[in-house]
Coordinates of N, CA and C in Angstrom, one line a residue:
M1242 N 0.8 -1.2 0.0 CA 0.0 0.0 0.0 C 0.9 1.2 0.0
K1243 N 0.5 2.2 -0.8 CA 1.3 3.4 -0.9 C 1.0 4.3 0.3
K1244 N 2.1 5.0 0.8 CA 1.9 6.0 1.8 C 1.3 7.3 1.2
T1245 N 0.4 7.9 2.0 CA -0.1 9.2 1.6 C 0.9 10.3 2.1
S1246 N 0.8 11.5 1.6 CA 1.7 12.6 2.0 C 1.5 12.8 3.5
A1247 N 0.3 12.6 4.1 CA 0.0 12.8 5.5 C 0.8 11.9 6.4
Q1248 N 1.2 10.8 5.9 CA 2.0 9.8 6.7 C 3.5 10.1 6.6
K1249 N 3.9 11.0 5.8 CA 5.3 11.2 5.7 C 5.9 12.2 6.7
T1250 N 7.2 12.0 7.0 CA 7.8 12.9 8.0 C 8.1 14.2 7.3
S1251 N 8.5 15.2 8.0 CA 8.8 16.5 7.5 C 10.0 16.4 6.5
F1252 N 10.9 15.5 6.8 CA 12.1 15.4 5.9 C 11.6 14.8 4.6
E1253 N 10.7 13.8 4.6 CA 10.2 13.2 3.4 C 9.4 14.2 2.6
L1254 N 8.7 15.0 3.3 CA 7.9 16.1 2.6 C 8.8 17.1 1.9
R1255 N 10.0 17.4 2.5 CA 10.9 18.2 1.8 C 11.4 17.6 0.5
I1256 N 11.7 16.3 0.6 CA 12.1 15.6 -0.6 C 11.0 15.7 -1.7
Q1257 N 9.8 15.4 -1.3 CA 8.7 15.4 -2.2 C 8.5 16.8 -2.8
E1258 N 8.7 17.8 -2.0 CA 8.5 19.2 -2.5 C 9.6 19.5 -3.5
A1259 N 10.9 19.0 -3.3 CA 11.9 19.3 -4.2 C 11.7 18.6 -5.5
L1260 N 11.0 17.4 -5.5 CA 10.7 16.7 -6.7 C 9.6 17.4 -7.5
F1261 N 8.6 17.9 -6.8 CA 7.5 18.6 -7.5 C 8.0 20.0 -8.1
N1262 N 9.0 20.6 -7.4 CA 9.6 21.8 -7.9 C 10.3 21.6 -9.2
A1263 N 10.8 20.4 -9.4 CA 11.5 20.1 -10.6 C 10.6 19.4 -11.7
Q1264 N 9.4 19.4 -11.4 CA 8.4 18.7 -12.3 C 8.4 19.2 -13.8
D1265 N 8.4 18.3 -14.7 CA 8.3 18.7 -16.1 C 7.1 17.9 -16.7
L1266 N 6.0 18.5 -17.0 CA 4.8 17.9 -17.4 C 5.0 17.1 -18.7
K1267 N 5.7 17.7 -19.6 CA 5.9 17.0 -20.9 C 6.7 15.7 -20.7
Y1268 N 7.7 15.7 -19.8 CA 8.5 14.5 -19.5 C 7.6 13.5 -18.7
M1269 N 6.7 14.0 -17.9 CA 5.8 13.1 -17.2 C 4.9 12.3 -18.2
A1270 N 4.4 13.0 -19.2 CA 3.6 12.3 -20.3 C 4.5 11.3 -21.0
F1271 N 5.7 11.7 -21.3 CA 6.6 10.8 -22.0 C 6.9 9.5 -21.2
Q1272 N 7.1 9.7 -19.9 CA 7.4 8.5 -19.0 C 6.2 7.6 -18.9
S1273 N 5.0 8.2 -18.8 CA 3.8 7.4 -18.7 C 3.6 6.4 -19.9
E1274 N 4.1 6.8 -21.0 CA 4.1 6.0 -22.2 C 5.2 4.9 -22.2
M1275 N 6.3 5.3 -21.6 CA 7.5 4.4 -21.6 C 7.4 3.3 -20.5
I1276 N 6.6 3.6 -19.5 CA 6.5 2.7 -18.3 C 5.0 2.4 -18.1
P1277 N 4.4 1.6 -18.9 CA 3.0 1.3 -18.8 C 2.5 0.5 -17.6
T1278 N 3.5 0.0 -16.8 CA 3.1 -0.9 -15.7 C 2.8 -0.2 -14.4
I1279 N 3.0 1.1 -14.4 CA 2.8 1.9 -13.2 C 1.7 2.9 -13.4
P1280 N 0.9 3.3 -12.4 CA -0.2 4.3 -12.6 C 0.4 5.6 -13.0
V1281 N -0.3 6.3 -13.9 CA 0.1 7.6 -14.4 C 0.2 8.6 -13.3
D1282 N -0.7 8.5 -12.3 CA -0.7 9.5 -11.2 C 0.4 9.3 -10.2
S1283 N 1.2 8.3 -10.4 CA 2.4 8.1 -9.6 C 3.6 8.7 -10.1
I1284 N 3.5 9.3 -11.3 CA 4.7 9.9 -12.0 C 4.7 11.4 -11.9
I1285 N 5.7 11.9 -11.2 CA 5.8 13.4 -11.1 C 6.4 14.0 -12.4
G1286 N 7.4 13.3 -12.9 CA 8.0 13.8 -14.2 C 9.2 14.6 -13.9
V1287 N 10.2 14.0 -13.3 CA 11.5 14.7 -13.0 C 12.6 14.1 -13.8
R1288 N 13.3 15.0 -14.6 CA 14.3 14.5 -15.5 C 15.6 14.0 -14.7
T1289 N 16.3 13.2 -15.3 CA 17.4 12.5 -14.6 C 18.5 13.5 -14.1
P1290 N 18.9 14.6 -14.8 CA 19.9 15.5 -14.2 C 19.3 16.1 -12.9
D1291 N 18.0 16.5 -12.9 CA 17.4 17.0 -11.7 C 17.4 16.0 -10.5
L1292 N 17.1 14.8 -10.9 CA 17.0 13.7 -9.9 C 18.4 13.6 -9.2
K1293 N 19.4 13.6 -10.1 CA 20.8 13.4 -9.5 C 21.2 14.6 -8.6
L1294 N 20.7 15.8 -9.0 CA 21.0 17.0 -8.1 C 20.3 16.8 -6.8
I1295 N 19.0 16.4 -6.8 CA 18.3 16.3 -5.6 C 18.9 15.2 -4.7
A1296 N 19.3 14.1 -5.4 CA 20.0 13.0 -4.6 C 21.2 13.5 -3.9
R1297 N 22.0 14.3 -4.6 CA 23.2 14.9 -4.0 C 22.9 15.8 -2.8
N1298 N 21.8 16.6 -3.0 CA 21.4 17.5 -1.9 C 20.9 16.9 -0.7
F1299 N 20.4 15.7 -0.8 CA 19.7 15.0 0.4 C 20.5 13.8 0.9
S1300 N 21.3 13.2 0.1 CA 21.9 11.9 0.5 C 22.9 12.0 1.7
A1301 N 23.5 13.1 1.9 CA 24.4 13.3 3.0 C 23.7 13.7 4.3
D1302 N 22.4 14.0 4.2 CA 21.6 14.4 5.4 C 21.5 13.2 6.4
P1303 N 21.7 13.3 7.7 CA 21.6 12.2 8.6 C 20.2 11.6 8.6
K1304 N 19.2 12.3 8.2 CA 17.8 11.8 8.2 C 17.5 11.0 6.9
I1305 N 18.5 10.8 6.0 CA 18.1 10.1 4.8 C 17.6 8.7 5.0
N1306 N 18.0 8.1 6.1 CA 17.4 6.7 6.3 C 15.9 6.7 6.5
K1307 N 15.4 7.8 7.0 CA 13.9 7.9 7.1 C 13.3 7.8 5.8
F1308 N 13.9 8.3 4.7 CA 13.4 8.2 3.4 C 13.6 6.8 2.8
L1309 N 14.8 6.2 3.0 CA 15.2 4.9 2.5 C 14.4 3.8 3.1
N1310 N 14.1 3.9 4.4 CA 13.4 2.8 5.1 C 11.9 2.8 5.1
R1311 N 11.3 3.9 4.6 CA 9.9 4.0 4.6 C 9.4 3.6 3.2
L1312 N 9.1 2.3 3.0 CA 8.7 1.7 1.8 C 7.4 1.0 1.9
P1313 N 6.6 1.0 0.8 CA 6.9 1.5 -0.6 C 6.8 3.1 -0.6
H1314 N 7.4 3.6 -1.6 CA 7.3 5.1 -1.9 C 6.0 5.4 -2.6
E1315 N 5.6 6.6 -2.4 CA 4.3 7.0 -3.1 C 4.4 7.3 -4.5
Y1316 N 5.6 7.8 -5.0 CA 5.8 8.2 -6.4 C 6.9 7.4 -7.0
Y1317 N 6.8 7.2 -8.3 CA 7.8 6.6 -9.2 C 9.1 7.4 -9.0
D1318 N 9.0 8.7 -9.0 CA 10.2 9.5 -9.0 C 11.0 9.4 -7.7
E1319 N 10.2 9.0 -6.6 CA 10.9 8.7 -5.3 C 11.7 7.4 -5.4
N1320 N 11.2 6.5 -6.2 CA 11.9 5.2 -6.4 C 13.2 5.5 -7.2
Q1321 N 13.1 6.4 -8.2 CA 14.2 6.7 -9.0 C 15.3 7.4 -8.1
L1322 N 14.8 8.3 -7.3 CA 15.7 9.0 -6.4 C 16.4 8.0 -5.4
H1323 N 15.6 7.1 -4.9 CA 16.1 6.0 -4.1 C 17.3 5.3 -4.8
S1324 N 17.0 5.0 -6.1 CA 18.0 4.2 -6.8 C 19.3 5.0 -7.0
F1325 N 19.2 6.3 -7.2 CA 20.4 7.1 -7.3 C 21.2 7.2 -6.0
I1326 N 20.5 7.3 -4.9 CA 21.1 7.4 -3.6 C 21.8 6.0 -3.3
L1327 N 21.2 4.9 -3.5 CA 21.8 3.6 -3.3 C 23.0 3.4 -4.2
S1328 N 22.9 3.9 -5.4 CA 24.0 3.6 -6.4 C 25.3 4.3 -6.0
D1329 N 25.2 5.3 -5.1 CA 26.4 6.1 -4.6 C 26.9 5.7 -3.3
I1330 N 26.2 4.7 -2.6 CA 26.8 4.2 -1.3 C 28.1 3.6 -1.5
R1331 N 29.1 3.9 -0.7 CA 30.5 3.4 -0.9 C 30.8 2.2 -0.2
D1332 N 30.1 1.8 0.9 CA 30.4 0.7 1.7 C 29.6 -0.5 1.1
F1333 N 30.3 -1.6 0.8 CA 29.6 -2.8 0.2 C 28.5 -3.3 1.0
D1334 N 28.7 -3.6 2.3 CA 27.7 -4.2 3.1 C 26.5 -3.3 3.4
E1335 N 26.8 -2.1 3.6 CA 25.7 -1.1 3.7 C 24.8 -1.1 2.5
C1336 N 25.5 -1.0 1.3 CA 24.8 -1.0 0.0 C 23.9 -2.2 -0.1
V1337 N 24.5 -3.4 0.1 CA 23.7 -4.6 0.0 C 22.5 -4.6 0.9
E1338 N 22.7 -4.2 2.2 CA 21.6 -4.2 3.1 C 20.5 -3.3 2.6
Q1339 N 20.8 -2.1 2.2 CA 19.8 -1.2 1.7 C 19.2 -1.7 0.3
L1340 N 20.0 -2.3 -0.5 CA 19.5 -2.8 -1.8 C 18.5 -3.9 -1.6
E1341 N 18.7 -4.8 -0.6 CA 17.8 -5.9 -0.4 C 16.5 -5.5 0.3
K1342 N 16.6 -4.3 1.0 CA 15.3 -3.8 1.5 C 14.5 -3.2 0.3
F1343 N 15.2 -2.6 -0.7 CA 14.5 -1.9 -1.7 C 14.0 -2.8 -2.9
L1344 N 14.7 -3.8 -3.2 CA 14.4 -4.6 -4.4 C 13.0 -5.2 -4.4
P1345 N 12.4 -5.6 -3.3 CA 11.1 -6.2 -3.4 C 10.0 -5.1 -3.7
F1346 N 10.4 -3.8 -3.6 CA 9.4 -2.7 -3.9 C 9.7 -2.1 -5.3
V1347 N 10.7 -2.6 -6.0 CA 10.9 -2.1 -7.4 C 9.8 -2.7 -8.3
D1348 N 9.1 -1.8 -9.0 CA 7.9 -2.3 -9.7 C 7.9 -1.9 -11.2
N1349 N 9.1 -1.6 -11.7 CA 9.1 -1.2 -13.1 C 10.5 -1.4 -13.6
W1350 N 10.7 -1.5 -14.9 CA 12.0 -1.7 -15.5 C 12.9 -0.6 -15.4
A1351 N 12.4 0.7 -15.4 CA 13.3 1.8 -15.4 C 14.0 2.0 -14.1
T1352 N 13.3 1.8 -13.0 CA 13.9 1.8 -11.7 C 14.9 0.7 -11.5
C1353 N 14.5 -0.5 -11.9 CA 15.4 -1.6 -11.9 C 16.7 -1.3 -12.6
D1354 N 16.6 -0.8 -13.8 CA 17.8 -0.6 -14.6 C 18.6 0.6 -14.2
Q1355 N 18.0 1.5 -13.4 CA 18.7 2.6 -12.8 C 19.6 2.2 -11.7
L1356 N 19.3 1.1 -11.1 CA 20.1 0.6 -9.9 C 21.4 0.1 -10.4
R1357 N 22.4 0.9 -10.3 CA 23.8 0.5 -10.7 C 24.8 0.8 -9.6
P1358 N 24.7 0.2 -8.4 CA 25.6 0.5 -7.4 C 27.1 0.3 -7.8
K1359 N 27.9 1.4 -7.8 CA 29.3 1.3 -8.2 C 30.1 0.3 -7.3
V1360 N 29.8 0.4 -6.0 CA 30.6 -0.4 -5.1 C 30.5 -1.9 -5.3
L1361 N 29.3 -2.4 -5.9 CA 29.2 -3.8 -6.1 C 30.1 -4.3 -7.2
G1362 N 30.4 -3.4 -8.2 CA 31.3 -3.9 -9.3 C 32.8 -3.7 -9.0
K1363 N 33.2 -3.2 -7.9 CA 34.6 -3.1 -7.6 C 35.3 -4.4 -7.6
K1364 N 36.5 -4.5 -8.2 CA 37.2 -5.8 -8.4 C 37.2 -6.6 -7.1
E1365 N 37.5 -5.9 -6.0 CA 37.6 -6.6 -4.7 C 36.3 -7.1 -4.2
N1366 N 35.2 -6.7 -4.7 CA 33.9 -7.1 -4.3 C 33.2 -8.1 -5.2
R1367 N 33.8 -8.4 -6.3 CA 33.2 -9.3 -7.3 C 32.8 -10.7 -6.8
K1368 N 33.7 -11.3 -6.0 CA 33.4 -12.6 -5.5 C 32.1 -12.6 -4.6
K1369 N 32.0 -11.6 -3.7 CA 30.9 -11.4 -2.9 C 29.6 -11.1 -3.7
L1370 N 29.8 -10.3 -4.7 CA 28.6 -10.0 -5.6 C 28.1 -11.2 -6.3
L1371 N 29.0 -12.1 -6.7 CA 28.6 -13.3 -7.5 C 27.7 -14.2 -6.6
E1372 N 28.1 -14.3 -5.3 CA 27.3 -15.1 -4.4 C 25.9 -14.5 -4.2
L1373 N 25.8 -13.2 -4.2 CA 24.4 -12.6 -4.2 C 23.6 -12.8 -5.5
I1374 N 24.3 -12.7 -6.6 CA 23.7 -12.9 -7.9 C 23.0 -14.3 -8.0
K1375 N 23.7 -15.3 -7.4 CA 23.1 -16.6 -7.4 C 21.7 -16.7 -6.7
F1376 N 21.5 -15.8 -5.7 CA 20.2 -15.7 -5.1 C 19.2 -15.0 -6.0
W1377 N 19.7 -13.8 -6.5 CA 18.8 -12.9 -7.2 C 18.2 -13.5 -8.5
I1378 N 19.1 -14.2 -9.2 CA 18.6 -14.8 -10.5 C 17.6 -15.9 -10.3
R1379 N 17.5 -16.4 -9.0 CA 16.5 -17.4 -8.7 C 15.2 -16.7 -8.1
G1380 N 15.3 -15.4 -8.0 CA 14.1 -14.6 -7.5 C 14.1 -14.6 -6.0
R1381 N 15.2 -14.8 -5.4 CA 15.3 -14.8 -3.9 C 16.3 -13.7 -3.4
L1382 N 16.0 -13.3 -2.2 CA 16.9 -12.4 -1.5 C 17.9 -13.2 -0.7
A1383 N 19.2 -12.7 -0.6 CA 20.2 -13.4 0.2 C 19.8 -13.3 1.7
S1384 N 19.1 -12.3 2.0 CA 18.6 -12.1 3.4 C 17.6 -13.2 3.9
G1385 N 17.0 -13.9 2.9 CA 16.0 -14.9 3.2 C 14.6 -14.3 3.4
E1386 N 14.4 -13.0 3.2 CA 13.1 -12.4 3.3 C 12.2 -12.9 2.2
P1387 N 10.9 -13.2 2.5 CA 10.0 -13.6 1.4 C 9.8 -12.5 0.4
V1388 N 9.5 -12.9 -0.9 CA 9.3 -11.9 -1.9 C 8.0 -12.3 -2.6
E1389 N 7.1 -11.3 -2.7 CA 5.8 -11.6 -3.4 C 5.9 -11.6 -4.9
D1390 N 6.6 -10.7 -5.5 CA 6.8 -10.6 -6.9 C 8.3 -10.5 -7.2
D1391 N 8.9 -11.5 -7.8 CA 10.4 -11.6 -8.0 C 10.8 -11.1 -9.3
T1392 N 9.9 -10.5 -10.1 CA 10.3 -10.1 -11.5 C 11.5 -9.2 -11.5
Y1393 N 11.6 -8.2 -10.8 CA 12.7 -7.2 -10.9 C 13.9 -7.6 -10.1
I1394 N 13.7 -8.6 -9.2 CA 14.9 -9.1 -8.5 C 15.7 -10.0 -9.5
V1395 N 14.9 -10.8 -10.2 CA 15.6 -11.7 -11.3 C 16.2 -10.8 -12.3
R1396 N 15.5 -9.8 -12.8 CA 16.0 -8.8 -13.8 C 17.3 -8.2 -13.3
F1397 N 17.3 -7.7 -12.1 CA 18.5 -7.0 -11.5 C 19.6 -8.0 -11.4
G1398 N 19.4 -9.2 -11.0 CA 20.5 -10.2 -10.9 C 21.1 -10.5 -12.3
V1399 N 20.3 -10.6 -13.3 CA 20.9 -10.8 -14.7 C 21.6 -9.5 -15.1
E1400 N 21.1 -8.4 -14.8 CA 21.8 -7.1 -15.2 C 23.1 -7.0 -14.5
M1401 N 23.3 -7.5 -13.3 CA 24.6 -7.5 -12.6 C 25.5 -8.4 -13.2
L1402 N 25.1 -9.6 -13.7 CA 25.9 -10.5 -14.4 C 26.4 -9.9 -15.7
M1403 N 25.5 -9.2 -16.4 CA 25.8 -8.6 -17.7 C 26.8 -7.4 -17.5
S1404 N 26.6 -6.7 -16.4 CA 27.4 -5.5 -16.2 C 28.8 -5.8 -15.8
W1405 N 29.0 -6.8 -14.9 CA 30.3 -7.0 -14.3 C 31.0 -8.4 -14.6
F1406 N 30.3 -9.3 -15.3 CA 30.9 -10.6 -15.5 C 30.9 -11.1 -16.9
L1407 N 31.0 -10.2 -17.9 CA 31.2 -10.6 -19.3 C 32.5 -10.1 -19.8
D1408 N 33.4 -9.7 -19.0 CA 34.8 -9.3 -19.4 C 35.8 -10.2 -18.7
D1409 N 36.7 -9.6 -18.0 CA 37.8 -10.4 -17.4 C 37.3 -11.4 -16.4
D1410 N 36.2 -11.2 -15.8 CA 35.7 -12.2 -14.8 C 34.7 -13.1 -15.4
F1411 N 34.6 -13.2 -16.7 CA 33.6 -14.1 -17.3 C 34.0 -15.6 -17.1
D1412 N 32.9 -16.4 -16.9 CA 33.0 -17.8 -16.8 C 31.8 -18.4 -17.6
P1413 N 32.1 -19.3 -18.5 CA 31.0 -19.9 -19.3 C 29.8 -20.4 -18.5
V1414 N 30.0 -20.7 -17.3 CA 28.9 -21.3 -16.5 C 27.8 -20.2 -16.3
F1415 N 28.2 -18.9 -16.4 CA 27.2 -17.9 -16.2 C 26.1 -17.9 -17.3
L1416 N 26.5 -18.3 -18.5 CA 25.6 -18.4 -19.6 C 24.5 -19.5 -19.3
R1417 N 25.0 -20.6 -18.7 CA 24.1 -21.6 -18.3 C 23.1 -21.2 -17.3
W1418 N 23.6 -20.4 -16.3 CA 22.7 -19.8 -15.3 C 21.5 -19.0 -15.9
V1419 N 21.9 -18.1 -16.8 CA 20.9 -17.2 -17.4 C 20.0 -18.0 -18.3
A1420 N 20.5 -18.9 -19.1 CA 19.7 -19.7 -20.0 C 18.7 -20.6 -19.3
A1421 N 18.9 -20.9 -18.0 CA 18.0 -21.7 -17.2 C 16.8 -21.0 -16.7
I1422 N 16.9 -19.6 -16.7 CA 15.8 -18.8 -16.2 C 14.5 -19.0 -17.0
R1423 N 13.4 -19.3 -16.3 CA 12.2 -19.4 -17.0 C 11.1 -18.6 -16.3
R1424 N 10.7 -17.5 -16.9 CA 9.7 -16.6 -16.3 C 8.8 -16.2 -17.4
N1425 N 7.5 -16.0 -17.1 CA 6.6 -15.5 -18.1 C 6.7 -14.0 -18.3
S1426 N 7.3 -13.3 -17.4 CA 7.4 -11.9 -17.4 C 8.2 -11.4 -18.6
Y1427 N 7.6 -10.5 -19.4 CA 8.2 -9.8 -20.5 C 9.5 -9.2 -20.1
Y1428 N 9.5 -8.5 -18.9 CA 10.7 -7.8 -18.5 C 11.9 -8.6 -18.0
V1429 N 11.6 -9.9 -17.6 CA 12.7 -10.8 -17.4 C 13.2 -11.4 -18.7
K1430 N 12.3 -11.8 -19.6 CA 12.7 -12.4 -20.8 C 13.5 -11.4 -21.7
M1431 N 13.1 -10.2 -21.6 CA 13.8 -9.1 -22.4 C 15.2 -9.0 -21.8
M1432 N 15.4 -9.0 -20.5 CA 16.7 -8.9 -19.9 C 17.6 -10.1 -20.3
V1433 N 17.0 -11.3 -20.3 CA 17.7 -12.5 -20.7 C 18.2 -12.3 -22.2
A1434 N 17.3 -11.8 -23.0 CA 17.7 -11.6 -24.4 C 18.8 -10.5 -24.5
W1435 N 18.7 -9.5 -23.7 CA 19.7 -8.4 -23.7 C 21.1 -9.0 -23.2
Y1436 N 21.0 -9.8 -22.2 CA 22.2 -10.5 -21.7 C 22.9 -11.3 -22.8
F1437 N 22.2 -12.1 -23.5 CA 22.8 -13.0 -24.5 C 23.2 -12.2 -25.7
A1438 N 22.5 -11.1 -26.0 CA 23.0 -10.3 -27.1 C 24.3 -9.6 -26.8
T1439 N 24.5 -9.2 -25.5 CA 25.7 -8.6 -25.1 C 26.8 -9.6 -25.0
A1440 N 26.4 -10.8 -24.5 CA 27.4 -11.9 -24.4 C 27.9 -12.3 -25.8
L1441 N 27.1 -12.2 -26.8 CA 27.5 -12.5 -28.2 C 28.6 -11.4 -28.6
A1442 N 28.4 -10.2 -28.2 CA 29.3 -9.1 -28.5 C 30.6 -9.3 -27.8
K1443 N 30.6 -9.8 -26.6 CA 31.8 -9.8 -25.7 C 32.5 -11.2 -25.6
Q1444 N 31.6 -12.2 -25.7 CA 32.1 -13.6 -25.6 C 31.5 -14.5 -26.6
Y1445 N 31.7 -14.1 -27.9 CA 31.0 -14.8 -29.0 C 31.2 -16.3 -29.1
D1446 N 32.4 -16.8 -29.0 CA 32.7 -18.2 -29.1 C 32.0 -19.0 -28.1
A1447 N 32.0 -18.5 -26.8 CA 31.3 -19.2 -25.7 C 29.8 -19.2 -25.8
T1448 N 29.3 -18.1 -26.4 CA 27.8 -17.9 -26.4 C 27.1 -18.5 -27.6
I1449 N 27.7 -18.5 -28.8 CA 27.0 -18.9 -30.0 C 26.5 -20.3 -29.9
P1450 N 27.1 -21.3 -29.2 CA 26.4 -22.6 -29.0 C 25.0 -22.5 -28.4
Y1451 N 24.8 -21.5 -27.6 CA 23.4 -21.4 -27.0 C 22.4 -21.0 -28.0
I1452 N 22.8 -20.3 -29.1 CA 22.0 -20.0 -30.2 C 21.8 -21.2 -31.1
L1453 N 22.9 -21.8 -31.5 CA 22.8 -22.9 -32.4 C 22.1 -24.1 -31.8
E1454 N 22.2 -24.3 -30.6 CA 21.5 -25.4 -29.9 C 20.1 -25.1 -29.3
R1455 N 19.7 -23.9 -29.6 CA 18.3 -23.4 -29.2 C 18.1 -23.7 -27.7
K1456 N 19.0 -23.2 -26.9 CA 18.9 -23.4 -25.5 C 18.0 -22.3 -24.8
L1457 N 17.6 -21.3 -25.6 CA 16.7 -20.3 -25.1 C 15.3 -20.5 -25.5
E1458 N 14.3 -20.0 -24.8 CA 12.9 -20.0 -25.2 C 12.8 -19.4 -26.5
P1459 N 11.8 -19.8 -27.4 CA 11.7 -19.3 -28.7 C 11.6 -17.8 -28.8
W1460 N 10.8 -17.1 -27.9 CA 10.7 -15.7 -28.0 C 12.0 -15.0 -27.6
T1461 N 12.7 -15.5 -26.6 CA 13.9 -15.0 -26.1 C 15.0 -15.2 -27.2
Y1462 N 15.0 -16.3 -27.8 CA 15.9 -16.7 -28.9 C 15.8 -15.6 -30.0
S1463 N 14.6 -15.3 -30.5 CA 14.4 -14.4 -31.6 C 14.8 -13.0 -31.2
K1464 N 14.5 -12.6 -29.9 CA 14.9 -11.2 -29.5 C 16.4 -11.1 -29.3
T1465 N 17.0 -12.2 -28.9 CA 18.5 -12.1 -28.8 C 19.1 -11.9 -30.1
I1466 N 18.7 -12.6 -31.1 CA 19.3 -12.4 -32.5 C 19.0 -11.0 -33.0
R1467 N 17.8 -10.5 -32.7 CA 17.4 -9.2 -33.2 C 18.3 -8.1 -32.5
K1468 N 18.4 -8.2 -31.2 CA 19.2 -7.2 -30.5 C 20.7 -7.3 -30.8
A1469 N 21.2 -8.5 -31.1 CA 22.6 -8.7 -31.5 C 22.8 -8.1 -32.8
C1470 N 21.9 -8.2 -33.7 CA 22.0 -7.7 -35.1 C 21.9 -6.1 -35.1
E1471 N 21.3 -5.6 -34.0 CA 21.3 -4.1 -33.9 C 22.5 -3.5 -33.2
S1472 N 23.3 -4.4 -32.6 CA 24.5 -4.0 -31.8 C 25.6 -3.5 -32.7
L1473 N 26.3 -2.4 -32.3 CA 27.4 -1.9 -33.0 C 28.7 -2.7 -32.7
R1474 N 28.6 -3.6 -31.7 CA 29.7 -4.4 -31.2 C 29.8 -5.7 -31.9
I1475 N 28.8 -6.1 -32.7 CA 28.8 -7.3 -33.4 C 29.3 -7.1 -34.8
T1476 N 30.2 -7.9 -35.3 CA 30.8 -7.6 -36.6 C 29.8 -7.9 -37.7
P1477 N 30.0 -7.3 -38.9 CA 29.1 -7.5 -40.0 C 29.0 -9.0 -40.4
E1478 N 30.1 -9.7 -40.3 CA 30.1 -11.1 -40.6 C 29.3 -11.9 -39.6
Q1479 N 29.4 -11.6 -38.3 CA 28.6 -12.2 -37.3 C 27.1 -12.0 -37.5
K1480 N 26.8 -10.7 -37.8 CA 25.4 -10.3 -38.0 C 24.8 -11.1 -39.2
A1481 N 25.6 -11.2 -40.3 CA 25.1 -11.9 -41.4 C 24.8 -13.4 -41.1
Y1482 N 25.7 -14.0 -40.3 CA 25.5 -15.4 -39.9 C 24.2 -15.5 -39.0
L1483 N 24.1 -14.6 -38.0 CA 23.0 -14.7 -37.0 C 21.7 -14.5 -37.8
K1484 N 21.7 -13.7 -38.8 CA 20.4 -13.5 -39.6 C 20.0 -14.8 -40.2
T1485 N 20.9 -15.7 -40.6 CA 20.5 -17.0 -41.2 C 19.9 -17.9 -40.1
L1486 N 20.0 -17.5 -38.9 CA 19.5 -18.4 -37.8 C 18.1 -17.9 -37.3
K1487 N 17.6 -16.8 -37.9 CA 16.3 -16.3 -37.5 C 15.2 -17.4 -37.8
V1488 N 14.2 -17.5 -37.0 CA 13.1 -18.4 -37.2 C 12.1 -17.7 -38.1

């Protein structure tokens, strides 16, 4: 259930006021079309540069945990702001603790994809991150807390594998993990396709057997080839070959 403004603390109301002061009605209309899974009246319409500025202005305030801990938020833009604040936390354990509180309340692809905590991807933290990813791609939290809808937890887990484990820390087993994901959600299937298209660009030889052997669901298979053929990182020769594999 969403909180009403009357339930918010004075600090939260200051944040809400800052968001409304930065409102752009044209951008609000644009976002309502881009994110059809959330109510239109939950979108204030704050552009990303303004959200980043608001995040910087409030994140150092000692009261910021009042905002981070009062979930769910009333507005989509508050979720976006939450994502920016979490993404800048510098302590790994603190970031994970806050992240796992927030993930069950993520209700759209844009907020999910906005979550890019820099500290998770640091070289010294990759091993710990990988252990967390094993939970997330199965729709579970490492904390063991129950999750009602795991759509964006799974999507986030795949996104973390795509972001940090397709280069020097790549292991072919990660392809098997993602290929094994079976969800009816469009937003999970699209992320799996995005992952495999990126894997084709970065780890082509390890990834192409998953296409040749049809290890992906038919819809995801087709989307993977399409996204790969749109990629600037796939060679013309690879694209020509992938096009012969279209269903």
